[in-house]
mmCIF file of C-alpha atoms in Angstrom:
data_model
loop_
_atom_site.group_PDB
_atom_site.id
_atom_site.type_symbol
_atom_site.label_atom_id
_atom_site.label_comp_id
_atom_site.label_asym_id
_atom_site.label_seq_id
_atom_site.Cartn_x
_atom_site.Cartn_y
_atom_site.Cartn_z
ATOM 1 C CA MET A 1 -34.185 8.350 -2.902
ATOM 2 C CA PRO A 2 -32.862 10.436 -5.942
ATOM 3 C CA GLN A 3 -33.650 8.673 -9.350
ATOM 4 C CA ARG A 4 -30.736 7.877 -11.235
ATOM 5 C CA THR A 5 -30.216 9.822 -14.616
ATOM 6 C CA THR A 6 -28.631 8.338 -17.416
ATOM 7 C CA ASP A 7 -25.920 10.227 -19.535
ATOM 8 C CA THR A 8 -26.762 10.024 -23.080
ATOM 9 C CA THR A 9 -24.330 12.483 -24.462
ATOM 10 C CA GLU A 10 -21.079 11.597 -26.266
ATOM 11 C CA PRO A 11 -18.244 11.476 -23.930
ATOM 12 C CA GLU A 12 -15.210 13.867 -24.091
ATOM 13 C CA SER A 13 -12.210 11.928 -25.134
ATOM 14 C CA SER A 14 -9.970 13.439 -22.485
ATOM 15 C CA GLY A 15 -9.997 15.756 -19.286
ATOM 16 C CA PRO A 16 -11.617 15.466 -16.044
ATOM 17 C CA LYS A 17 -15.324 14.293 -17.169
ATOM 18 C CA SER A 18 -13.712 11.563 -19.253
ATOM 19 C CA SER A 19 -11.595 10.326 -16.253
ATOM 20 C CA ARG A 20 -14.547 10.327 -13.921
ATOM 21 C CA THR A 21 -16.585 8.469 -16.521
ATOM 22 C CA ARG A 22 -13.864 5.783 -16.774
ATOM 23 C CA GLU A 23 -13.485 5.343 -13.187
ATOM 24 C CA ARG A 24 -17.226 5.040 -13.135
ATOM 25 C CA LEU A 25 -17.299 2.434 -15.729
ATOM 26 C CA LEU A 26 -14.574 0.466 -13.918
ATOM 27 C CA ASP A 27 -16.347 0.752 -10.557
ATOM 28 C CA ALA A 28 -19.478 -0.754 -12.182
ATOM 29 C CA ALA A 29 -17.652 -3.584 -14.165
ATOM 30 C CA ALA A 30 -16.075 -4.755 -10.959
ATOM 31 C CA LEU A 31 -19.564 -4.954 -9.130
ATOM 32 C CA VAL A 32 -21.253 -6.786 -11.919
ATOM 33 C CA LEU A 33 -18.098 -9.258 -12.063
ATOM 34 C CA ALA A 34 -18.169 -9.738 -8.322
ATOM 35 C CA ARG A 35 -21.761 -10.503 -8.526
ATOM 36 C CA LYS A 36 -22.295 -12.332 -12.010
ATOM 37 C CA GLY A 37 -18.872 -13.637 -12.874
ATOM 38 C CA PHE A 38 -17.123 -13.210 -16.226
ATOM 39 C CA ALA A 39 -19.258 -15.303 -18.209
ATOM 40 C CA GLY A 40 -22.477 -13.556 -16.937
ATOM 41 C CA THR A 41 -21.192 -9.800 -17.269
ATOM 42 C CA ARG A 42 -22.910 -8.066 -19.951
ATOM 43 C CA LEU A 43 -22.073 -4.525 -21.085
ATOM 44 C CA SER A 44 -25.752 -3.469 -20.626
ATOM 45 C CA ASP A 45 -25.576 -4.466 -16.858
ATOM 46 C CA ILE A 46 -22.432 -2.408 -16.462
ATOM 47 C CA ALA A 47 -23.804 0.631 -18.567
ATOM 48 C CA GLU A 48 -26.967 0.279 -16.218
ATOM 49 C CA GLU A 49 -24.820 0.445 -13.023
ATOM 50 C CA ALA A 50 -22.781 3.127 -14.355
ATOM 51 C CA ALA A 51 -25.778 5.194 -15.454
ATOM 52 C CA VAL A 52 -24.447 5.624 -18.885
ATOM 53 C CA GLN A 53 -25.931 4.380 -22.264
ATOM 54 C CA ALA A 54 -24.213 0.977 -23.311
ATOM 55 C CA PRO A 55 -22.934 2.328 -26.650
ATOM 56 C CA ALA A 56 -20.934 5.052 -24.726
ATOM 57 C CA ILE A 57 -18.846 2.330 -23.249
ATOM 58 C CA TYR A 58 -17.010 1.879 -26.594
ATOM 59 C CA TYR A 59 -15.756 5.389 -26.444
ATOM 60 C CA TYR A 60 -13.421 4.408 -23.542
ATOM 61 C CA TYR A 61 -12.992 0.477 -23.997
ATOM 62 C CA PRO A 62 -13.085 -1.353 -27.596
ATOM 63 C CA SER A 63 -14.696 -4.229 -26.115
ATOM 64 C CA ARG A 64 -16.098 -5.992 -23.089
ATOM 65 C CA GLU A 65 -12.871 -7.785 -22.675
ATOM 66 C CA ASP A 66 -10.785 -4.599 -22.941
ATOM 67 C CA LEU A 67 -13.075 -3.232 -20.140
ATOM 68 C CA ILE A 68 -12.777 -6.527 -17.866
ATOM 69 C CA GLU A 69 -9.066 -6.714 -18.370
ATOM 70 C CA GLU A 70 -8.660 -3.129 -17.155
ATOM 71 C CA VAL A 71 -10.746 -3.826 -14.176
ATOM 72 C CA MET A 72 -8.919 -6.937 -13.231
ATOM 73 C CA PHE A 73 -5.509 -5.126 -13.597
ATOM 74 C CA VAL A 74 -6.406 -2.262 -11.588
ATOM 75 C CA GLY A 75 -8.128 -4.338 -8.737
ATOM 76 C CA ALA A 76 -4.779 -6.723 -8.735
ATOM 77 C CA ALA A 77 -2.422 -3.764 -8.491
ATOM 78 C CA ALA A 78 -4.518 -2.139 -5.761
ATOM 79 C CA MET A 79 -4.737 -5.357 -3.493
ATOM 80 C CA ARG A 80 -0.904 -5.633 -3.927
ATOM 81 C CA ALA A 81 -0.409 -1.923 -3.179
ATOM 82 C CA HIS A 82 -2.732 -2.156 0.050
ATOM 83 C CA LEU A 83 -0.685 -5.187 1.598
ATOM 84 C CA THR A 84 2.547 -3.506 0.818
ATOM 85 C CA ASP A 85 1.226 -0.073 2.592
ATOM 86 C CA ALA A 86 -0.020 -2.167 5.597
ATOM 87 C CA LEU A 87 3.338 -4.015 6.032
ATOM 88 C CA ALA A 88 5.357 -0.786 5.394
ATOM 89 C CA ALA A 89 3.167 0.901 8.191
ATOM 90 C CA LEU A 90 4.641 -1.519 10.940
ATOM 91 C CA PRO A 91 7.374 -0.658 12.926
ATOM 92 C CA ALA A 92 10.925 -1.718 12.171
ATOM 93 C CA ASN A 93 11.132 -4.166 14.965
ATOM 94 C CA ALA A 94 7.868 -5.978 13.948
ATOM 95 C CA THR A 95 7.971 -9.883 14.180
ATOM 96 C CA PRO A 96 7.259 -12.248 11.454
ATOM 97 C CA VAL A 97 4.185 -13.241 13.613
ATOM 98 C CA ASP A 98 3.169 -9.315 13.540
ATOM 99 C CA ARG A 99 3.640 -9.301 9.806
ATOM 100 C CA ILE A 100 1.591 -12.294 9.040
ATOM 101 C CA SER A 101 -1.190 -11.064 11.373
ATOM 102 C CA THR A 102 -1.049 -7.666 9.545
ATOM 103 C CA ALA A 103 -1.136 -9.440 6.246
ATOM 104 C CA VAL A 104 -4.249 -11.453 7.160
ATOM 105 C CA GLU A 105 -6.111 -8.201 8.291
ATOM 106 C CA ALA A 106 -5.230 -6.341 5.211
ATOM 107 C CA HIS A 107 -6.176 -9.148 3.092
ATOM 108 C CA LEU A 108 -9.814 -9.612 4.610
ATOM 109 C CA ARG A 109 -10.242 -5.766 4.886
ATOM 110 C CA HIS A 110 -9.542 -5.402 1.163
ATOM 111 C CA GLU A 111 -11.647 -8.117 0.122
ATOM 112 C CA LEU A 112 -14.769 -7.585 2.188
ATOM 113 C CA GLU A 113 -14.800 -3.951 3.379
ATOM 114 C CA ILE A 114 -12.816 -1.884 0.709
ATOM 115 C CA SER A 115 -13.047 -3.096 -2.697
ATOM 116 C CA ASP A 116 -15.646 -4.975 -5.159
ATOM 117 C CA TYR A 117 -12.387 -5.027 -7.355
ATOM 118 C CA ALA A 118 -10.800 -7.587 -4.640
ATOM 119 C CA LYS A 119 -13.935 -9.669 -4.951
ATOM 120 C CA ALA A 120 -13.982 -9.641 -8.749
ATOM 121 C CA ILE A 121 -10.508 -10.889 -8.795
ATOM 122 C CA ILE A 122 -11.159 -13.913 -6.364
ATOM 123 C CA ARG A 123 -14.196 -14.868 -7.957
ATOM 124 C CA ASN A 124 -12.945 -14.700 -11.616
ATOM 125 C CA GLY A 125 -9.131 -15.005 -11.690
ATOM 126 C CA ASN A 126 -9.604 -18.742 -12.979
ATOM 127 C CA GLN A 127 -12.103 -18.079 -15.404
ATOM 128 C CA LEU A 128 -10.300 -15.340 -17.751
ATOM 129 C CA PRO A 129 -8.738 -15.982 -21.281
ATOM 130 C CA GLU A 130 -5.288 -15.373 -21.076
ATOM 131 C CA GLN A 131 -5.004 -12.055 -22.978
ATOM 132 C CA VAL A 132 -7.838 -10.751 -20.296
ATOM 133 C CA GLY A 133 -5.900 -12.100 -17.434
ATOM 134 C CA ARG A 134 -2.227 -11.436 -18.391
ATOM 135 C CA ARG A 135 -1.707 -8.114 -16.521
ATOM 136 C CA ALA A 136 -3.648 -9.068 -13.597
ATOM 137 C CA LEU A 137 -1.971 -12.303 -12.984
ATOM 138 C CA ALA A 138 1.545 -10.722 -13.050
ATOM 139 C CA GLU A 139 0.243 -8.336 -10.037
ATOM 140 C CA ILE A 140 -1.396 -11.696 -8.323
ATOM 141 C CA ALA A 141 2.047 -13.449 -8.640
ATOM 142 C CA GLY A 142 3.601 -10.292 -6.840
ATOM 143 C CA TYR A 143 1.098 -10.304 -4.172
ATOM 144 C CA ASN A 144 1.833 -14.051 -3.655
ATOM 145 C CA ASP A 145 5.353 -13.204 -3.681
ATOM 146 C CA ILE A 146 4.846 -10.860 -0.752
ATOM 147 C CA TRP A 147 3.026 -13.799 1.050
ATOM 148 C CA ARG A 148 6.070 -16.199 0.171
ATOM 149 C CA THR A 149 8.346 -13.900 1.839
ATOM 150 C CA LEU A 150 6.180 -13.636 5.174
ATOM 151 C CA VAL A 151 6.023 -17.332 5.434
ATOM 152 C CA ALA A 152 9.722 -17.551 4.787
ATOM 153 C CA GLU A 153 10.517 -15.186 7.431
ATOM 154 C CA LEU A 154 8.510 -17.151 9.663
ATOM 155 C CA GLU A 155 10.236 -20.336 8.701
ATOM 156 C CA SER A 156 13.847 -18.608 8.908
ATOM 157 C CA THR A 157 13.108 -17.470 12.504
ATOM 158 C CA GLY A 158 12.289 -21.231 13.590
ATOM 159 C CA GLN A 159 8.592 -20.336 13.926
ATOM 160 C CA LEU A 160 7.102 -22.704 11.086
ATOM 161 C CA ARG A 161 6.017 -25.994 11.933
ATOM 162 C CA ALA A 162 8.081 -28.653 10.827
ATOM 163 C CA ASP A 163 5.287 -30.625 9.097
ATOM 164 C CA VAL A 164 4.120 -27.480 7.156
ATOM 165 C CA GLU A 165 5.493 -27.176 3.586
ATOM 166 C CA PRO A 166 5.904 -23.469 3.118
ATOM 167 C CA ALA A 167 4.163 -23.264 -0.343
ATOM 168 C CA VAL A 168 1.264 -25.495 0.563
ATOM 169 C CA GLY A 169 0.735 -23.737 3.924
ATOM 170 C CA ARG A 170 0.819 -20.304 2.147
ATOM 171 C CA MET A 171 -1.703 -21.284 -0.591
ATOM 172 C CA ILE A 172 -4.154 -22.995 1.962
ATOM 173 C CA VAL A 173 -4.145 -19.690 4.056
ATOM 174 C CA LEU A 174 -4.714 -17.653 0.874
ATOM 175 C CA GLY A 175 -7.522 -20.074 -0.250
ATOM 176 C CA ALA A 176 -9.350 -19.961 3.063
ATOM 177 C CA LEU A 177 -9.114 -15.963 3.167
ATOM 178 C CA ASN A 178 -10.350 -15.763 -0.389
ATOM 179 C CA TRP A 179 -13.236 -18.075 0.473
ATOM 180 C CA ALA A 180 -14.640 -15.363 2.854
ATOM 181 C CA ALA A 181 -15.970 -13.437 -0.069
ATOM 182 C CA GLU A 182 -18.202 -16.413 -0.425
ATOM 183 C CA TRP A 183 -20.032 -16.577 2.860
ATOM 184 C CA TRP A 184 -19.195 -13.534 4.832
ATOM 185 C CA ASN A 185 -21.688 -10.798 5.366
ATOM 186 C CA PRO A 186 -21.779 -7.936 8.059
ATOM 187 C CA GLU A 187 -25.080 -9.986 9.398
ATOM 188 C CA ARG A 188 -22.828 -12.724 10.526
ATOM 189 C CA GLY A 189 -21.042 -10.057 13.098
ATOM 190 C CA PRO A 190 -18.497 -7.537 12.771
ATOM 191 C CA ILE A 191 -15.629 -7.767 10.442
ATOM 192 C CA GLY A 192 -13.255 -7.243 13.498
ATOM 193 C CA GLU A 193 -14.458 -10.510 14.963
ATOM 194 C CA LEU A 194 -14.032 -12.357 11.749
ATOM 195 C CA ILE A 195 -10.229 -10.816 11.587
ATOM 196 C CA ARG A 196 -9.240 -11.693 15.097
ATOM 197 C CA THR A 197 -10.582 -15.357 14.416
ATOM 198 C CA ALA A 198 -8.730 -15.711 11.299
ATOM 199 C CA GLN A 199 -5.583 -14.196 12.621
ATOM 200 C CA SER A 200 -5.653 -16.793 15.548
ATOM 201 C CA MET A 201 -6.253 -19.849 13.203
ATOM 202 C CA VAL A 202 -3.726 -18.933 10.645
ATOM 203 C CA LEU A 203 -0.878 -18.301 13.154
ATOM 204 C CA HIS A 204 -2.203 -21.476 15.225
ATOM 205 C CA SER A 205 -1.983 -23.603 12.121
ATOM 206 C CA LEU A 206 1.585 -22.366 10.823
ATOM 207 C CA ARG A 207 3.625 -22.074 14.335
ATOM 208 C CA PRO A 208 4.541 -24.993 16.411
#
């Protein structure tokens, strides 16, 4: 296993190298946030994960909070874009059931397989000071709006149970999907099995 080297040079203020370092810092911060939470995340942990000296972070971000704010915003925007792209890839004749099933898979794959940023958001979204979470919360609201539309489509076609209040049903579904980040790991079985089970349970709970 190659040894990790630590960059001790002063970073360039712009250019490809600077962009790569910024991306490395964001990736490292997302990973540490997902593991340790907002209160437990230290710049020294992020620096170690990114293989840079801790003081170098200040060339890119004025403070720990500024770095975390960027991680949360980038991650939330990526979650929203991933769901939007997954739904856009469906055929024009996709049913509301098809769309919700696709949304369940998109959420779980992004949360568990694709992005540490998603785990960071799910585990820290309610812990952030307002100024740190403001941009991310706007993206999360947009994500929730997509789900609101999916449930409304199900209701408009007579496929939502009469005893399910749409907003409550939507939040319970998202809460259950988010909770998978706390307990699932590949040793429990393939992610496809989890997705199929989640799709079945979500659709059976929402439809008559």
